[in-house]
Amino acid sequence: MGQFGSRDQSLGESVLEEVIESIKNETIQNVIIMCGAGISTSAGIPDFRSPSTGLYFKLRKYNLPFPEAIFEASYFKQNPAPFYHLVRELFPEELTPTDTHRFFTLLHEKRILKRIYTQNIDALEHIAGVPEEKIIEAHGTFHRNHCVKCRKDYSLDWLKNQLFGDRETGQKFDGGDPDYVPKCESCGGVVRPDIVFFGEALPDKLWRNIKNDFSACDLLIVLGTSLTVQPFANLVGEVAKGVPRLFINRTKPGKAGLLGSLMGLGADIDFKRSKDQLLLQDCDETVHQIVEKLSWESDFAAIPKNSMKL
């Protein structure tokens, strides 16, 4: 197994080793996770918000006025069919949390997880077994859905059956219609996931918890995000300057690049505090190494490998 920081490690191993010892000594009690699409790619989940994944190339066949329209609230209200067509095409046959998601569950079971702030909408944190109150979905989620007319709530399992059919009964709701859109069982209105479309406000739950969560944080772990999307990226600055911050991702933080700047995705993020450490590695590989350093292997192995068939 590779050593930490074999690709890039700006400040040496001292910060990580200090974190490991602090967890062992139980002086770290309030871990905050910030995560993005990079923790879900090994589960086969596409980054719905990024133009860099080839996703926009797939959108050409939907005759959209412009590619981003499929993710805009105003266009969804006008024509939700392309959005659901894309969801059926891109989601894998099975939603299976990665080892990184299972690591989050382990932190919860160790009673040191304060909160997860995620950019992802795939609901894998829920499927992995993390309690809902521990998760804040900055960009919304497929875990909850609602009717746009009467506001009736629907579960991910209900939406899954609507879009992919019921595996137990073999029932197909779309009848082979590629333009099928899930409709409310009460009023017939369109049902939509509780994700944040472009042009919509971020969830109130996010703003309500930031101050208390980050003031209590004694370890921040950032995984699978390059921290280019605002205002999410700025959350890394909410923790006190003496709090360790581990950054685990394949690329360096805060590099929005030319395309990101043109799209308003944000500016570069400074990740150079004395208690910062960059671990430019695969997320699943790195959490395995952290688990090993903490001697948590048996506890990690006991975390159920949950999944949801689509």
PDB file of N, CA, C and O in Angstrom, residues 1 4 20 33 39 98-104 106-107 221-223 248 279 281-294 296-297 300:
ATOM      1  N   MET A   1       0.857  -1.199   0.000  1.00  0.00           N
ATOM      2  CA  MET A   1       0.000   0.000   0.000  1.00  0.00           C
ATOM      3  C   MET A   1       0.883   1.236   0.000  1.00  0.00           C
ATOM      4  O   MET A   1       1.873   1.305   0.705  1.00  0.00           O
ATOM      5  N   PHE A   4       1.392   7.899   2.296  1.00  0.00           N
ATOM      6  CA  PHE A   4       0.689   9.164   2.185  1.00  0.00           C
ATOM      7  C   PHE A   4       1.584  10.191   1.518  1.00  0.00           C
ATOM      8  O   PHE A   4       2.771  10.276   1.768  1.00  0.00           O
ATOM      9  N   ILE A  20      -3.978  11.663  13.581  1.00  0.00           N
ATOM     10  CA  ILE A  20      -4.150  10.255  13.960  1.00  0.00           C
ATOM     11  C   ILE A  20      -4.010  10.092  15.470  1.00  0.00           C
ATOM     12  O   ILE A  20      -4.837   9.431  16.127  1.00  0.00           O
ATOM     13  N   ILE A  33     -16.976  16.759   7.528  1.00  0.00           N
ATOM     14  CA  ILE A  33     -16.605  16.294   6.201  1.00  0.00           C
ATOM     15  C   ILE A  33     -17.160  17.271   5.171  1.00  0.00           C
ATOM     16  O   ILE A  33     -18.319  17.683   5.252  1.00  0.00           O
ATOM     17  N   ILE A  39     -15.811  11.516  -4.679  1.00  0.00           N
ATOM     18  CA  ILE A  39     -15.986  10.358  -3.801  1.00  0.00           C
ATOM     19  C   ILE A  39     -16.987   9.363  -4.379  1.00  0.00           C
ATOM     20  O   ILE A  39     -17.111   8.248  -3.868  1.00  0.00           O
ATOM     21  N   THR A  98     -19.385   3.936  -1.838  1.00  0.00           N
ATOM     22  CA  THR A  98     -17.973   3.584  -1.933  1.00  0.00           C
ATOM     23  C   THR A  98     -17.398   3.367  -0.532  1.00  0.00           C
ATOM     24  O   THR A  98     -18.060   3.613   0.479  1.00  0.00           O
ATOM     25  N   ASP A  99     -16.151   2.948  -0.482  1.00  0.00           N
ATOM     26  CA  ASP A  99     -15.497   2.794   0.820  1.00  0.00           C
ATOM     27  C   ASP A  99     -15.358   4.144   1.526  1.00  0.00           C
ATOM     28  O   ASP A  99     -15.329   4.196   2.755  1.00  0.00           O
ATOM     29  N   THR A 100     -15.273   5.212   0.776  1.00  0.00           N
ATOM     30  CA  THR A 100     -15.229   6.538   1.390  1.00  0.00           C
ATOM     31  C   THR A 100     -16.539   6.832   2.117  1.00  0.00           C
ATOM     32  O   THR A 100     -16.532   7.340   3.248  1.00  0.00           O
ATOM     33  N   HIS A 101     -17.665   6.501   1.493  1.00  0.00           N
ATOM     34  CA  HIS A 101     -18.955   6.682   2.165  1.00  0.00           C
ATOM     35  C   HIS A 101     -19.048   5.816   3.417  1.00  0.00           C
ATOM     36  O   HIS A 101     -19.564   6.258   4.462  1.00  0.00           O
ATOM     37  N   ARG A 102     -18.540   4.602   3.344  1.00  0.00           N
ATOM     38  CA  ARG A 102     -18.567   3.709   4.501  1.00  0.00           C
ATOM     39  C   ARG A 102     -17.654   4.229   5.608  1.00  0.00           C
ATOM     40  O   ARG A 102     -17.931   4.035   6.798  1.00  0.00           O
ATOM     41  N   PHE A 103     -16.602   4.923   5.250  1.00  0.00           N
ATOM     42  CA  PHE A 103     -15.733   5.572   6.232  1.00  0.00           C
ATOM     43  C   PHE A 103     -16.500   6.649   6.996  1.00  0.00           C
ATOM     44  O   PHE A 103     -16.329   6.801   8.208  1.00  0.00           O
ATOM     45  N   PHE A 104     -17.376   7.377   6.311  1.00  0.00           N
ATOM     46  CA  PHE A 104     -18.211   8.365   6.983  1.00  0.00           C
ATOM     47  C   PHE A 104     -19.093   7.679   8.030  1.00  0.00           C
ATOM     48  O   PHE A 104     -19.268   8.190   9.143  1.00  0.00           O
ATOM     49  N   LEU A 106     -18.451   4.948   9.564  1.00  0.00           N
ATOM     50  CA  LEU A 106     -17.573   4.536  10.659  1.00  0.00           C
ATOM     51  C   LEU A 106     -17.300   5.705  11.601  1.00  0.00           C
ATOM     52  O   LEU A 106     -17.333   5.543  12.836  1.00  0.00           O
ATOM     53  N   LEU A 107     -17.055   6.875  11.056  1.00  0.00           N
ATOM     54  CA  LEU A 107     -16.843   8.065  11.902  1.00  0.00           C
ATOM     55  C   LEU A 107     -18.076   8.346  12.752  1.00  0.00           C
ATOM     56  O   LEU A 107     -17.959   8.715  13.931  1.00  0.00           O
ATOM     57  N   ILE A 221     -12.147  17.443   7.105  1.00  0.00           N
ATOM     58  CA  ILE A 221     -11.636  16.565   6.051  1.00  0.00           C
ATOM     59  C   ILE A 221     -12.392  16.890   4.769  1.00  0.00           C
ATOM     60  O   ILE A 221     -13.618  16.781   4.714  1.00  0.00           O
ATOM     61  N   VAL A 222     -11.655  17.302   3.744  1.00  0.00           N
ATOM     62  CA  VAL A 222     -12.232  17.636   2.444  1.00  0.00           C
ATOM     63  C   VAL A 222     -11.869  16.518   1.473  1.00  0.00           C
ATOM     64  O   VAL A 222     -10.692  16.193   1.306  1.00  0.00           O
ATOM     65  N   LEU A 223     -12.882  15.921   0.826  1.00  0.00           N
ATOM     66  CA  LEU A 223     -12.634  14.783  -0.051  1.00  0.00           C
ATOM     67  C   LEU A 223     -13.369  14.925  -1.381  1.00  0.00           C
ATOM     68  O   LEU A 223     -14.538  15.313  -1.420  1.00  0.00           O
ATOM     69  N   ILE A 248      -8.151  15.688   0.562  1.00  0.00           N
ATOM     70  CA  ILE A 248      -7.931  14.414  -0.117  1.00  0.00           C
ATOM     71  C   ILE A 248      -8.618  14.455  -1.476  1.00  0.00           C
ATOM     72  O   ILE A 248      -9.840  14.454  -1.579  1.00  0.00           O
ATOM     73  N   LEU A 279      -3.322  15.660   0.393  1.00  0.00           N
ATOM     74  CA  LEU A 279      -3.095  14.249   0.067  1.00  0.00           C
ATOM     75  C   LEU A 279      -3.695  14.029  -1.316  1.00  0.00           C
ATOM     76  O   LEU A 279      -4.877  13.719  -1.460  1.00  0.00           O
ATOM     77  N   GLN A 281      -4.372  11.997  -3.697  1.00  0.00           N
ATOM     78  CA  GLN A 281      -4.504  10.567  -3.954  1.00  0.00           C
ATOM     79  C   GLN A 281      -5.981  10.234  -4.144  1.00  0.00           C
ATOM     80  O   GLN A 281      -6.864  11.050  -3.923  1.00  0.00           O
ATOM     81  N   ASP A 282      -6.211   8.984  -4.518  1.00  0.00           N
ATOM     82  CA  ASP A 282      -7.564   8.454  -4.625  1.00  0.00           C
ATOM     83  C   ASP A 282      -8.225   8.442  -3.246  1.00  0.00           C
ATOM     84  O   ASP A 282      -7.608   8.058  -2.245  1.00  0.00           O
ATOM     85  N   CYS A 283      -9.494   8.841  -3.182  1.00  0.00           N
ATOM     86  CA  CYS A 283     -10.185   8.947  -1.891  1.00  0.00           C
ATOM     87  C   CYS A 283     -10.322   7.585  -1.208  1.00  0.00           C
ATOM     88  O   CYS A 283     -10.021   7.452  -0.006  1.00  0.00           O
ATOM     89  N   ASP A 284     -10.782   6.576  -1.924  1.00  0.00           N
ATOM     90  CA  ASP A 284     -10.971   5.255  -1.316  1.00  0.00           C
ATOM     91  C   ASP A 284      -9.652   4.697  -0.795  1.00  0.00           C
ATOM     92  O   ASP A 284      -9.580   4.155   0.316  1.00  0.00           O
ATOM     93  N   GLU A 285      -8.598   4.844  -1.592  1.00  0.00           N
ATOM     94  CA  GLU A 285      -7.279   4.356  -1.179  1.00  0.00           C
ATOM     95  C   GLU A 285      -6.800   5.062   0.084  1.00  0.00           C
ATOM     96  O   GLU A 285      -6.274   4.438   1.016  1.00  0.00           O
ATOM     97  N   THR A 286      -7.037   6.367   0.147  1.00  0.00           N
ATOM     98  CA  THR A 286      -6.539   7.151   1.275  1.00  0.00           C
ATOM     99  C   THR A 286      -7.292   6.850   2.561  1.00  0.00           C
ATOM    100  O   THR A 286      -6.681   6.748   3.638  1.00  0.00           O
ATOM    101  N   VAL A 287      -8.621   6.689   2.490  1.00  0.00           N
ATOM    102  CA  VAL A 287      -9.349   6.380   3.718  1.00  0.00           C
ATOM    103  C   VAL A 287      -8.963   4.993   4.240  1.00  0.00           C
ATOM    104  O   VAL A 287      -8.941   4.767   5.459  1.00  0.00           O
ATOM    105  N   HIS A 288      -8.632   4.078   3.338  1.00  0.00           N
ATOM    106  CA  HIS A 288      -8.138   2.770   3.786  1.00  0.00           C
ATOM    107  C   HIS A 288      -6.849   2.938   4.589  1.00  0.00           C
ATOM    108  O   HIS A 288      -6.652   2.273   5.617  1.00  0.00           O
ATOM    109  N   GLN A 289      -5.976   3.816   4.135  1.00  0.00           N
ATOM    110  CA  GLN A 289      -4.715   4.048   4.830  1.00  0.00           C
ATOM    111  C   GLN A 289      -4.957   4.704   6.192  1.00  0.00           C
ATOM    112  O   GLN A 289      -4.292   4.371   7.181  1.00  0.00           O
ATOM    113  N   ILE A 290      -5.920   5.622   6.243  1.00  0.00           N
ATOM    114  CA  ILE A 290      -6.245   6.263   7.522  1.00  0.00           C
ATOM    115  C   ILE A 290      -6.818   5.235   8.493  1.00  0.00           C
ATOM    116  O   ILE A 290      -6.458   5.205   9.679  1.00  0.00           O
ATOM    117  N   VAL A 291      -7.712   4.391   8.002  1.00  0.00           N
ATOM    118  CA  VAL A 291      -8.293   3.329   8.837  1.00  0.00           C
ATOM    119  C   VAL A 291      -7.190   2.432   9.387  1.00  0.00           C
ATOM    120  O   VAL A 291      -7.192   2.056  10.568  1.00  0.00           O
ATOM    121  N   GLU A 292      -6.216   2.101   8.554  1.00  0.00           N
ATOM    122  CA  GLU A 292      -5.104   1.244   8.981  1.00  0.00           C
ATOM    123  C   GLU A 292      -4.264   1.930  10.054  1.00  0.00           C
ATOM    124  O   GLU A 292      -3.900   1.309  11.061  1.00  0.00           O
ATOM    125  N   LYS A 293      -3.987   3.216   9.859  1.00  0.00           N
ATOM    126  CA  LYS A 293      -3.192   3.941  10.848  1.00  0.00           C
ATOM    127  C   LYS A 293      -3.915   4.040  12.196  1.00  0.00           C
ATOM    128  O   LYS A 293      -3.279   4.108  13.249  1.00  0.00           O
ATOM    129  N   LEU A 294      -5.253   4.053  12.157  1.00  0.00           N
ATOM    130  CA  LEU A 294      -6.045   4.131  13.380  1.00  0.00           C
ATOM    131  C   LEU A 294      -6.325   2.763  13.994  1.00  0.00           C
ATOM    132  O   LEU A 294      -6.935   2.674  15.062  1.00  0.00           O
ATOM    133  N   TRP A 296      -8.390   0.577  12.866  1.00  0.00           N
ATOM    134  CA  TRP A 296      -9.843   0.417  12.816  1.00  0.00           C
ATOM    135  C   TRP A 296     -10.260  -0.616  11.765  1.00  0.00           C
ATOM    136  O   TRP A 296     -11.426  -0.655  11.367  1.00  0.00           O
ATOM    137  N   GLU A 297      -9.366  -1.452  11.300  1.00  0.00           N
ATOM    138  CA  GLU A 297      -9.683  -2.352  10.186  1.00  0.00           C
ATOM    139  C   GLU A 297     -10.895  -3.232  10.458  1.00  0.00           C
ATOM    140  O   GLU A 297     -11.774  -3.388   9.601  1.00  0.00           O
ATOM    141  N   PHE A 300     -14.092  -1.196  10.455  1.00  0.00           N
ATOM    142  CA  PHE A 300     -14.453  -0.796   9.104  1.00  0.00           C
ATOM    143  C   PHE A 300     -15.056  -1.974   8.335  1.00  0.00           C
ATOM    144  O   PHE A 300     -16.052  -1.816   7.612  1.00  0.00           O
TER     145      PHE A 300
END
